[in-house]
Short mmCIF file of N, CA and C in Angstrom, two decimals:
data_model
loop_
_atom_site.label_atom_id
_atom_site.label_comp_id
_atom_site.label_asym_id
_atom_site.label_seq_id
_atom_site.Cartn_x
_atom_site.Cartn_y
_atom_site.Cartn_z
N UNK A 1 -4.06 -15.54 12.28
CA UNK A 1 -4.52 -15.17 10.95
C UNK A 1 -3.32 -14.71 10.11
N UNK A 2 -3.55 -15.01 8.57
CA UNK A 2 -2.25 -14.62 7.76
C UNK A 2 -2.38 -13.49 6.97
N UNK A 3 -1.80 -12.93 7.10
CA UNK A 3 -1.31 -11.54 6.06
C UNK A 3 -0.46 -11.68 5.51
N UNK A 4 -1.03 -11.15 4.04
CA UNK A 4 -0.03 -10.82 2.53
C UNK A 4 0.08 -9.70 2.72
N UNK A 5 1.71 -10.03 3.16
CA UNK A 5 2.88 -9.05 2.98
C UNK A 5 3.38 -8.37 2.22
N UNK A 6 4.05 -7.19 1.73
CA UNK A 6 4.94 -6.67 0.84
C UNK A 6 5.70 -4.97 1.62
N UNK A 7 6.59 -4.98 1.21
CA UNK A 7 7.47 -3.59 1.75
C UNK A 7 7.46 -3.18 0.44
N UNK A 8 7.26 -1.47 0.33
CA UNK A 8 7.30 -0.88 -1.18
C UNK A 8 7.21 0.71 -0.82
N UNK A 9 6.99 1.04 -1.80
CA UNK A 9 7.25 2.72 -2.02
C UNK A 9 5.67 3.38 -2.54
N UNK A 10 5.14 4.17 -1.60
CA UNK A 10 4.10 5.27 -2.21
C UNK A 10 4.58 5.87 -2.78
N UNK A 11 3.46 6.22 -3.98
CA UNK A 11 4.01 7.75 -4.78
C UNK A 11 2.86 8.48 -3.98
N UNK A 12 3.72 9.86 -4.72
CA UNK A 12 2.75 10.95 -4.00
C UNK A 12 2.25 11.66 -5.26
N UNK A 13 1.06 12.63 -4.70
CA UNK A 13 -0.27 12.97 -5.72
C UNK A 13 0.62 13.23 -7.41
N UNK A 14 1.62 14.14 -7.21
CA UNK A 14 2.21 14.34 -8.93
C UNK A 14 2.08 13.25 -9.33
N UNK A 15 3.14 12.44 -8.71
CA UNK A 15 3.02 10.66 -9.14
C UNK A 15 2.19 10.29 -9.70
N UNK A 16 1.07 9.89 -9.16
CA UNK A 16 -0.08 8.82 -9.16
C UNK A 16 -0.34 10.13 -10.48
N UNK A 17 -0.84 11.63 -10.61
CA UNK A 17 -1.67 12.09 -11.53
C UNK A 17 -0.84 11.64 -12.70
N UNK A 18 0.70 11.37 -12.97
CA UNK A 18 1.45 11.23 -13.54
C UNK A 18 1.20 9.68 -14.31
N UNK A 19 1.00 8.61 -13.61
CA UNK A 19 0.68 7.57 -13.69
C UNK A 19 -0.59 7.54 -14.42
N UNK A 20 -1.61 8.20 -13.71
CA UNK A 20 -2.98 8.26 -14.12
C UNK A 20 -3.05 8.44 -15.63
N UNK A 21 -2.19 9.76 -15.92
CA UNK A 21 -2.16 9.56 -17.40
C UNK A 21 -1.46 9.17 -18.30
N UNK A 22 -0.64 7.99 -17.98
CA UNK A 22 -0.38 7.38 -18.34
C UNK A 22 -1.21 6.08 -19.24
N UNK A 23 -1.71 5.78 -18.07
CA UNK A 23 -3.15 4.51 -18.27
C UNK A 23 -3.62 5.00 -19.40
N UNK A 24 -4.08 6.33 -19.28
CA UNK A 24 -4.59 6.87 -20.37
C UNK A 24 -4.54 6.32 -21.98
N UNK A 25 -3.39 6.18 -22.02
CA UNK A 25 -3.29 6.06 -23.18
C UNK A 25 -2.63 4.64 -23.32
N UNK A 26 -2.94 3.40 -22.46
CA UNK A 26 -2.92 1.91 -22.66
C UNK A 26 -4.01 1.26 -23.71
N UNK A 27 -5.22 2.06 -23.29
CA UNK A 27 -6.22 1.44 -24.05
C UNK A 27 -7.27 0.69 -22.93
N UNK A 28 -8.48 0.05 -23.55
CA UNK A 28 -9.71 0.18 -22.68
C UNK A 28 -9.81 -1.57 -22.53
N UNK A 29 -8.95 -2.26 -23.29
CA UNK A 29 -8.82 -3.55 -22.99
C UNK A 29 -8.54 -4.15 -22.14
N UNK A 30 -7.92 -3.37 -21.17
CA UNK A 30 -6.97 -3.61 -20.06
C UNK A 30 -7.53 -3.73 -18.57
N UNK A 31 -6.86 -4.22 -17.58
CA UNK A 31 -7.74 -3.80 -16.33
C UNK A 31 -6.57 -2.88 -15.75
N UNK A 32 -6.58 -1.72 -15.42
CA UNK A 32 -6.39 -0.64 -15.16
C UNK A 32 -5.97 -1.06 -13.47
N UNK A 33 -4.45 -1.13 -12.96
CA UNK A 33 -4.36 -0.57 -11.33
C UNK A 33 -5.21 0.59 -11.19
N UNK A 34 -6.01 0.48 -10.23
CA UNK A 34 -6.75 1.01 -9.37
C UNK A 34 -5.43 2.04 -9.16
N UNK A 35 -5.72 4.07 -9.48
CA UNK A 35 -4.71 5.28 -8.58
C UNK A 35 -4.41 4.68 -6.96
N UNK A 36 -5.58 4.33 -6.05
CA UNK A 36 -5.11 4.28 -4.94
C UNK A 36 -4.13 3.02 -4.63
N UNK A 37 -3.94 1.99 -5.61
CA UNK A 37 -2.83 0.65 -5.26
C UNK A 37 -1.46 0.94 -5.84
N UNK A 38 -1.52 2.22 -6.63
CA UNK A 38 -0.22 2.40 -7.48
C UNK A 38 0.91 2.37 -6.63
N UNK A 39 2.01 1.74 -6.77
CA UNK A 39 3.28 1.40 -5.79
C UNK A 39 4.08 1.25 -6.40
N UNK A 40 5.34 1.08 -5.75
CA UNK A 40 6.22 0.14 -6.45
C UNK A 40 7.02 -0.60 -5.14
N UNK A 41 6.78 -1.73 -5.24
CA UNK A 41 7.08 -2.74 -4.59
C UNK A 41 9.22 -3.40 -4.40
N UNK A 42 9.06 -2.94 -2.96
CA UNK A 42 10.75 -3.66 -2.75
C UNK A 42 10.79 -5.38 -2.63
N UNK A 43 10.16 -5.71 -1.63
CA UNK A 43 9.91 -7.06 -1.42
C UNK A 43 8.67 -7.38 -0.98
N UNK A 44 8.82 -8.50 -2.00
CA UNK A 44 6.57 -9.53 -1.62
C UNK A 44 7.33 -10.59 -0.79
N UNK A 45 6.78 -10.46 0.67
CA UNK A 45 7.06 -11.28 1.90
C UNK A 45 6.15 -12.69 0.86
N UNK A 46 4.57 -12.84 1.04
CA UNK A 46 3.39 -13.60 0.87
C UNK A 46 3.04 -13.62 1.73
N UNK A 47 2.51 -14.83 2.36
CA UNK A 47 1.62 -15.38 4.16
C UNK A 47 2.43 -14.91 4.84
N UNK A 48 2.09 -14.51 6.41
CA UNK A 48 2.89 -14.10 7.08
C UNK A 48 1.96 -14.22 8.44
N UNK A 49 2.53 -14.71 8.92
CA UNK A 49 1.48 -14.89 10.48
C UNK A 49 1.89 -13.45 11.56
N UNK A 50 0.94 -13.67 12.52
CA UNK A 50 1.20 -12.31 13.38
C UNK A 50 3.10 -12.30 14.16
N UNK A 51 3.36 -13.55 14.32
CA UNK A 51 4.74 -13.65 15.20
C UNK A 51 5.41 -13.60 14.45
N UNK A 52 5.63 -13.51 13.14
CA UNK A 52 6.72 -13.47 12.02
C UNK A 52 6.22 -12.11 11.59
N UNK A 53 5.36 -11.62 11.79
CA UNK A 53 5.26 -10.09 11.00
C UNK A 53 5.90 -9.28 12.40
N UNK A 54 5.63 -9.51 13.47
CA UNK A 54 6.63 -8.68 14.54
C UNK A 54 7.96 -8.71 14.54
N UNK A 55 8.63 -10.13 13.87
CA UNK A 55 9.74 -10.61 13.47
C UNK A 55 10.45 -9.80 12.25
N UNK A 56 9.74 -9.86 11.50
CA UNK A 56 10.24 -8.98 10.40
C UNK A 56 9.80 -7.57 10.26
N UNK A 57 9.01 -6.81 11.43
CA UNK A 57 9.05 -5.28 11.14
C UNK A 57 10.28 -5.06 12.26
N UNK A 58 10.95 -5.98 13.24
CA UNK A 58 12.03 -5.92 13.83
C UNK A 58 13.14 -5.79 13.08
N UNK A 59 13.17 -7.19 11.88
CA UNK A 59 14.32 -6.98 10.85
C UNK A 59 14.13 -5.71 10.09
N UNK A 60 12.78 -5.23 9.72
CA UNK A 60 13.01 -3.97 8.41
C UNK A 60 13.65 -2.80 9.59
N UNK A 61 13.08 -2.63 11.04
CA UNK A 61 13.57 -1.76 11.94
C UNK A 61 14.81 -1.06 11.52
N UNK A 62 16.06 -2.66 12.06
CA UNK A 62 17.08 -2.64 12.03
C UNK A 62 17.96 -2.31 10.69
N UNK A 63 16.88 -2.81 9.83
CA UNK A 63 17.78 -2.32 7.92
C UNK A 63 18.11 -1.11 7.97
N UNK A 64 19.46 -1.03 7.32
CA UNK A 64 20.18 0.12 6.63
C UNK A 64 19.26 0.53 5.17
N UNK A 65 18.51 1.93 5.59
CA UNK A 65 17.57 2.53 4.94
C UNK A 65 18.01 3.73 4.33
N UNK A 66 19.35 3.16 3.28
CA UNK A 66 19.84 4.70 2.47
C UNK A 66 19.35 5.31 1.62
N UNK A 67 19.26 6.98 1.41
CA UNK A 67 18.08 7.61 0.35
C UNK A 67 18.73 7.05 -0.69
N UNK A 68 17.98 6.99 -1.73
CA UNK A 68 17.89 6.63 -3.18
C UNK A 68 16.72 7.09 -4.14
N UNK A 69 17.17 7.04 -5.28
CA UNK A 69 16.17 7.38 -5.96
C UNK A 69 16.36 6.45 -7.89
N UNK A 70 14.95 6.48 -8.18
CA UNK A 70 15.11 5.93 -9.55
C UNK A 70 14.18 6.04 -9.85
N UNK A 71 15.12 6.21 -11.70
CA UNK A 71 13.66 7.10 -12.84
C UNK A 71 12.70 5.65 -13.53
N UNK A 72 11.87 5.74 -13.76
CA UNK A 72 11.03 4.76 -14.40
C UNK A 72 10.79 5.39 -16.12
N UNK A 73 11.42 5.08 -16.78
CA UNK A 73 11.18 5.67 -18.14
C UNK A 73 10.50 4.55 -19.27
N UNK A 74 10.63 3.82 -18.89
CA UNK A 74 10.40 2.49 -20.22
C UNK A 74 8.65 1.70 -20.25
N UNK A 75 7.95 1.67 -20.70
CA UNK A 75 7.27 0.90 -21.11
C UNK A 75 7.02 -0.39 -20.79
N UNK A 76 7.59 -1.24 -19.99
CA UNK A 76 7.29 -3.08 -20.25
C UNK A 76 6.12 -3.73 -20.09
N UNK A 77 6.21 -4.96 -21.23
CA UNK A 77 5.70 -6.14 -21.16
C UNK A 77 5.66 -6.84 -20.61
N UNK A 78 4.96 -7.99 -19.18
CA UNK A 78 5.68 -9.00 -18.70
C UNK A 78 4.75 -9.86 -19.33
N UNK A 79 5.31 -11.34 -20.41
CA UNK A 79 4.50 -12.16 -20.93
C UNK A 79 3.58 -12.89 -19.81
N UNK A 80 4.82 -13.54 -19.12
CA UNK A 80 3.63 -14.37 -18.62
C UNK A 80 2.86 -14.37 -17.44
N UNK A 81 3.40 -13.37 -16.29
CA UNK A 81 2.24 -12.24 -15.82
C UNK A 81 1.13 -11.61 -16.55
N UNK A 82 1.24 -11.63 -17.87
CA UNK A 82 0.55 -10.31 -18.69
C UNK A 82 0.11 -8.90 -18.01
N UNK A 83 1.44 -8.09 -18.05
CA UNK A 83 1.29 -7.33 -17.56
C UNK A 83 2.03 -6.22 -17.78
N UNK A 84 1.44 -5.02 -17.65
CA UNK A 84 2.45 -3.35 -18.54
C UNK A 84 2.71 -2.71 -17.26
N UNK A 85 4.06 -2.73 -17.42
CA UNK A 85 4.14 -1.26 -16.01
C UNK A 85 5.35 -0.52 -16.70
N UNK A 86 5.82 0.64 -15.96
CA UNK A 86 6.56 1.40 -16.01
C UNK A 86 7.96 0.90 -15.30
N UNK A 87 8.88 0.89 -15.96
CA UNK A 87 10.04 0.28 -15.24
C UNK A 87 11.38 1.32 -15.77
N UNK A 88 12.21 0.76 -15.19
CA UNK A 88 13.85 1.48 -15.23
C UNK A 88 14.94 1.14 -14.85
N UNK A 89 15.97 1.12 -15.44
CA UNK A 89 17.16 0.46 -14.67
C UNK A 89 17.39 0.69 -13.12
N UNK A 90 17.70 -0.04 -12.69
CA UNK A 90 17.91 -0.54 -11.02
C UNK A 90 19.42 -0.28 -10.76
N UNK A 91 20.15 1.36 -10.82
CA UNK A 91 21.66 1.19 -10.90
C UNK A 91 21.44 1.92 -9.22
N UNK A 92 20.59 2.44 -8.66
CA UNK A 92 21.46 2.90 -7.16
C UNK A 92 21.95 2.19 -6.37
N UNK A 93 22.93 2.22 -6.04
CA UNK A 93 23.72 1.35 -5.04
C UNK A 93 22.81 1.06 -3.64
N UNK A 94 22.24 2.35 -3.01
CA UNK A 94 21.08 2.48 -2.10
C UNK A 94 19.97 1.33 -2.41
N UNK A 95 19.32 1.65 -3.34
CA UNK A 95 18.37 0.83 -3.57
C UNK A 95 18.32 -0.90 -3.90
N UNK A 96 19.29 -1.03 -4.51
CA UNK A 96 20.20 -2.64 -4.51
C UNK A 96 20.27 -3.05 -3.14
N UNK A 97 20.59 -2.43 -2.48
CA UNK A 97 21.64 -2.73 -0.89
C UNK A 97 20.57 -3.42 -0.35
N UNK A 98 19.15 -2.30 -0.15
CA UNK A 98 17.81 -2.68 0.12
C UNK A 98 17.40 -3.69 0.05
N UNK A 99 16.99 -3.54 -0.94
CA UNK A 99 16.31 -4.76 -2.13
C UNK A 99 17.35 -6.18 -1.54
N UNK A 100 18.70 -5.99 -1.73
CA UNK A 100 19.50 -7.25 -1.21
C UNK A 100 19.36 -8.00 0.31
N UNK A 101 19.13 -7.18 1.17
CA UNK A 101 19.12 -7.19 2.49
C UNK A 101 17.46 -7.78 2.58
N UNK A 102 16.41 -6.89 1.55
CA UNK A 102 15.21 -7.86 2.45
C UNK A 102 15.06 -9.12 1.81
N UNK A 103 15.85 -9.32 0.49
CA UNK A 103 15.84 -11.03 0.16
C UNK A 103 16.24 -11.90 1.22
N UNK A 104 17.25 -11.54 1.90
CA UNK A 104 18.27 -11.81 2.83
C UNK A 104 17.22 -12.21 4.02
N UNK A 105 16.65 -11.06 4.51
CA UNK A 105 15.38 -11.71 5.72
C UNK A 105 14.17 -12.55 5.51
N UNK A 106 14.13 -11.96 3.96
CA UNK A 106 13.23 -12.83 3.53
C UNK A 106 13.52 -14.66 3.98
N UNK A 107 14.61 -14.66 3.55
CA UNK A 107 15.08 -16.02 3.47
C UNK A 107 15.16 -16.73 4.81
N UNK A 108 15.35 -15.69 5.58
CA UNK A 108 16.03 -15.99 7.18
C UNK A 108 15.04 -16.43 7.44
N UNK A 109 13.64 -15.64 7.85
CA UNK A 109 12.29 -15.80 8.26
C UNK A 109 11.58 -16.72 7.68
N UNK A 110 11.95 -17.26 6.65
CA UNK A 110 11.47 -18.37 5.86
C UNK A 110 10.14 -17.77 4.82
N UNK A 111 10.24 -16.84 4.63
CA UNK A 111 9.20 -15.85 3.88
C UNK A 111 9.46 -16.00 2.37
N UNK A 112 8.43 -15.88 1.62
CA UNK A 112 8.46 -16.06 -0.21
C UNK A 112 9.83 -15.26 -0.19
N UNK A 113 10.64 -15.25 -1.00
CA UNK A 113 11.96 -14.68 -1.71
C UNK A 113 11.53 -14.80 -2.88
N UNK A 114 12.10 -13.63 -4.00
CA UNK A 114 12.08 -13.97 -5.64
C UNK A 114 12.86 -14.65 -6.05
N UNK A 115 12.78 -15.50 -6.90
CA UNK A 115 14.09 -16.29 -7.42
C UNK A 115 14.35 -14.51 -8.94
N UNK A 116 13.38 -14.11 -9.34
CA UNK A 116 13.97 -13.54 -10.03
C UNK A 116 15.01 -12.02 -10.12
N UNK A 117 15.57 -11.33 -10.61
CA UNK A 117 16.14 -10.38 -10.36
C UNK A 117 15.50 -9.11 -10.43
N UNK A 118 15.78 -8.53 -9.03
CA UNK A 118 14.70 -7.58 -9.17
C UNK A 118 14.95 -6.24 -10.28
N UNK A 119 13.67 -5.57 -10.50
CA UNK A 119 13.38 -4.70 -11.63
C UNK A 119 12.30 -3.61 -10.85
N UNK A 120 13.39 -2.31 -10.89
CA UNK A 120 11.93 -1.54 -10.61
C UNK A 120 10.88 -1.07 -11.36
N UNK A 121 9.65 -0.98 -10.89
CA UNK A 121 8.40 -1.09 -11.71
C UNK A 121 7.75 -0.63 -11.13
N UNK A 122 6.39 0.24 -11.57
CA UNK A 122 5.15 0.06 -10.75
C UNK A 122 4.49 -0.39 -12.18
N UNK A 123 3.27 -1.27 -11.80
CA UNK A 123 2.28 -1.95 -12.40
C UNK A 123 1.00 -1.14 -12.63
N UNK A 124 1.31 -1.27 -14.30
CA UNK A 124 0.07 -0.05 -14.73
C UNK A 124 -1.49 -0.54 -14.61
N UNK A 125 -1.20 -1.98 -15.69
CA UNK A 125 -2.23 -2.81 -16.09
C UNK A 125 -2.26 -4.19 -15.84
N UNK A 126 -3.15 -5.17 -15.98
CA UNK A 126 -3.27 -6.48 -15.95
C UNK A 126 -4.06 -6.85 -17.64
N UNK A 127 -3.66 -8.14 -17.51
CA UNK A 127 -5.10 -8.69 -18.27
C UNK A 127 -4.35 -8.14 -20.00
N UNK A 128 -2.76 -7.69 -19.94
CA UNK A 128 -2.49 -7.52 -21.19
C UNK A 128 -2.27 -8.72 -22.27
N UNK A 129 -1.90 -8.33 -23.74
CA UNK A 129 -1.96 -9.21 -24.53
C UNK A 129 -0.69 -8.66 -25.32
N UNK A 130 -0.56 -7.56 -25.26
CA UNK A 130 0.88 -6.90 -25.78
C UNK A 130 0.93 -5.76 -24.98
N UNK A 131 2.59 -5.35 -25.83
CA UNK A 131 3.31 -3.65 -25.25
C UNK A 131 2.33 -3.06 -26.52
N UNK A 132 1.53 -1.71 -25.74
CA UNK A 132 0.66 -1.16 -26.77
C UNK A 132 1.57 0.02 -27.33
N UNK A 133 1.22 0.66 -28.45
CA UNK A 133 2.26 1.73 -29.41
C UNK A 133 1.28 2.64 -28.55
N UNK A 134 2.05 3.60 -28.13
CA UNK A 134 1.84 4.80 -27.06
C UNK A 134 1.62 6.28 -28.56
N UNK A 135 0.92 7.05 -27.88
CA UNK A 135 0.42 8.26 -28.73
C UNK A 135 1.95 9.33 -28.56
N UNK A 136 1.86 9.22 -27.37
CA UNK A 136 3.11 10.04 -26.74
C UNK A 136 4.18 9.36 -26.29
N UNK A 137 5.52 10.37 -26.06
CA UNK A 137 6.61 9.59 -25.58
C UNK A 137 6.47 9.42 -23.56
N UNK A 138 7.18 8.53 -23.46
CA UNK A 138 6.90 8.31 -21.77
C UNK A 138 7.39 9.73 -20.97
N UNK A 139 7.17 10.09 -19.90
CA UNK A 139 7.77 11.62 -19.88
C UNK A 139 8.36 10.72 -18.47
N UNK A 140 9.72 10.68 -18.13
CA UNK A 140 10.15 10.14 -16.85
C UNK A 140 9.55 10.53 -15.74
N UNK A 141 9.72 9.49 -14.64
CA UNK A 141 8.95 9.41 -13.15
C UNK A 141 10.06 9.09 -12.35
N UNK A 142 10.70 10.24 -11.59
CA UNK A 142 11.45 10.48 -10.98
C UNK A 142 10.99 10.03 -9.40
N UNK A 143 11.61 8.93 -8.46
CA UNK A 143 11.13 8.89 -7.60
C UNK A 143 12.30 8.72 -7.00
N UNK A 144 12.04 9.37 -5.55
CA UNK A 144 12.90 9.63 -4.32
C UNK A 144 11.85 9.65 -2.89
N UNK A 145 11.49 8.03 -2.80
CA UNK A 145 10.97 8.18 -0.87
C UNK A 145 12.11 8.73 -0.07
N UNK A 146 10.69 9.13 1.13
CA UNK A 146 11.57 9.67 2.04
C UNK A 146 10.74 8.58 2.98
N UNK A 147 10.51 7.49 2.78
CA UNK A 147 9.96 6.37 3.88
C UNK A 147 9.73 5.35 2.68
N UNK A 148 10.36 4.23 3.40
CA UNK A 148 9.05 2.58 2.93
C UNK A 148 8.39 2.77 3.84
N UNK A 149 7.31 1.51 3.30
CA UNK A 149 6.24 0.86 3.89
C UNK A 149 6.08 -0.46 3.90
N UNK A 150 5.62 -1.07 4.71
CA UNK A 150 4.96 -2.29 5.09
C UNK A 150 3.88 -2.21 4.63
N UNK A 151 3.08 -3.15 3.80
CA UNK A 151 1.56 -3.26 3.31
C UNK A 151 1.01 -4.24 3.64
N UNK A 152 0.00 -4.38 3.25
CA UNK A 152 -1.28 -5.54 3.46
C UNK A 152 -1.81 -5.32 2.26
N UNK A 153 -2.09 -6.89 1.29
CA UNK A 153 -2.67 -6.59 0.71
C UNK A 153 -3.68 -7.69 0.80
N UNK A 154 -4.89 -7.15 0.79
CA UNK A 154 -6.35 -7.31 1.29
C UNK A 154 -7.67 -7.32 -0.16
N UNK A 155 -8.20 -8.80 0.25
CA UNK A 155 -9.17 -8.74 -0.76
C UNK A 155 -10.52 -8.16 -0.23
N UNK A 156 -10.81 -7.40 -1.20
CA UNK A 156 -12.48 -6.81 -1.09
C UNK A 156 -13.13 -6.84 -1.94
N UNK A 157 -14.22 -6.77 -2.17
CA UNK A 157 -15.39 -7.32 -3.15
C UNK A 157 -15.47 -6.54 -4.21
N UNK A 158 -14.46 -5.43 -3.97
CA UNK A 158 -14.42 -4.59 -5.51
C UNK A 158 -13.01 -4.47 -5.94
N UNK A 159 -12.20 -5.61 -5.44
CA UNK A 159 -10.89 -5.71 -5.78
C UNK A 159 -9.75 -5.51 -4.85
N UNK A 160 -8.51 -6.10 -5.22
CA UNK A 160 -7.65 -5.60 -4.03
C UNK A 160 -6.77 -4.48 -3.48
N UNK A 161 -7.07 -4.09 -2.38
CA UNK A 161 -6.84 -3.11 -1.68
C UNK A 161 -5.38 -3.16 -1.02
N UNK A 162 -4.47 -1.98 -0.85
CA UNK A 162 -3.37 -1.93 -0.50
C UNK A 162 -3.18 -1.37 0.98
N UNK A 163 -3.15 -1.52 2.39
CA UNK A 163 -3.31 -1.06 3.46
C UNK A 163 -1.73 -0.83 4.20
N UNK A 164 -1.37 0.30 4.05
CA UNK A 164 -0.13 0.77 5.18
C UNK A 164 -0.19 0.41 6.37
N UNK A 165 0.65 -0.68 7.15
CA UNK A 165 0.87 -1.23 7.99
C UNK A 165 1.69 -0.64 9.59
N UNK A 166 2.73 -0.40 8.56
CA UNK A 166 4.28 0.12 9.01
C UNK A 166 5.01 1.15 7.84
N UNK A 167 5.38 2.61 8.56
CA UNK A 167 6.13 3.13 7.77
C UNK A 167 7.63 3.39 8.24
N UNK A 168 9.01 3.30 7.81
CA UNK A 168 10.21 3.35 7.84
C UNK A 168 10.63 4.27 7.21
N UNK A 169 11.57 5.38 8.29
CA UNK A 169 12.12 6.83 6.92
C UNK A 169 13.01 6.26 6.37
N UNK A 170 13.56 6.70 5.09
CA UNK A 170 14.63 6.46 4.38
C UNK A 170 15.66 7.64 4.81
N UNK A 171 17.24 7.39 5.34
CA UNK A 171 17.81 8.24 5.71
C UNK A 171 19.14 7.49 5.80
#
């Protein structure tokens, strides 16, 4: 059986309440991430069978997992996703290294890779049509894991669900 893959970052409760009100003030047009899927995502493996997911929680094992941290301050648009999340420049050396290394297995294992350059983000909304004019200014979202994760992401009849697989400290 196949599992959709992804390695990414929980926030914790400030976070998500932080996030939460955020949404707030997107507007009611939107479809709203579900608080419990809020993430922000290092690498989307896609399909992944059971002998390649033992394969690659071997490779994330072995990754050089240096702390890092990064602020999410900005607003974005993605057109043709249509989609608003919170994003920020991508300058830690830590977090690059990461991000570089699981393209890297990605590729090895023969697993989806992005062709595009990664951007950190977590994903507020779907189903947008524009960047909406905000009431307030963004107040930064300071994040520093002290673990990734391995996910599953899993369809259910009231939408999709994010399931912790595997967790890895950052150190």
């Amino acid at each position: 059986m196949m599992k959709k893959l992804f390695l990414g970052i929980s926030l914790n409760d400030r976070q998500h309440q932080q996030i939460v009100q955020l949404q707030g003030q997107l507007g009611s047009d939107l479809r709203l991430v579900p608080a419990a899927n809020l993430h922000m995502t290092l690498a989307f493996f896609g399909l992944v069978s059971k002998k390649t997911q033992r394969r690659l929680e071997k490779r994330i094992t072995a990754l050089h997992k240096p702390p890092f941290s990064i602020t999410l301050d900005q607003l974005s648009y993605w057109k043709k996703p249509r989609i608003l999340c919170l994003s920020g420049a991508s300058k830690d050396k830590g977090l690059l290294q990461m991000v570089n290394e699981c393209q890297l297995l990605a590729t090895d294992l023969h697993l989806h890779h992005s062709e595009h350059n990664f951007t950190a983000h977590i994903t507020l909304a779907r189903k947008a049509q524009q960047r909406p004019v905000l009431k307030a200014p963004i107040k930064p979202l300071l994040i520093k894991p002290d673990a990734i994760h391995l996910f599953e992401s899993k369809s259910a009849p009231q939408g999709v669900e994010y399931q912790i697989l595997r967790s890895w400290p950052v150190h």
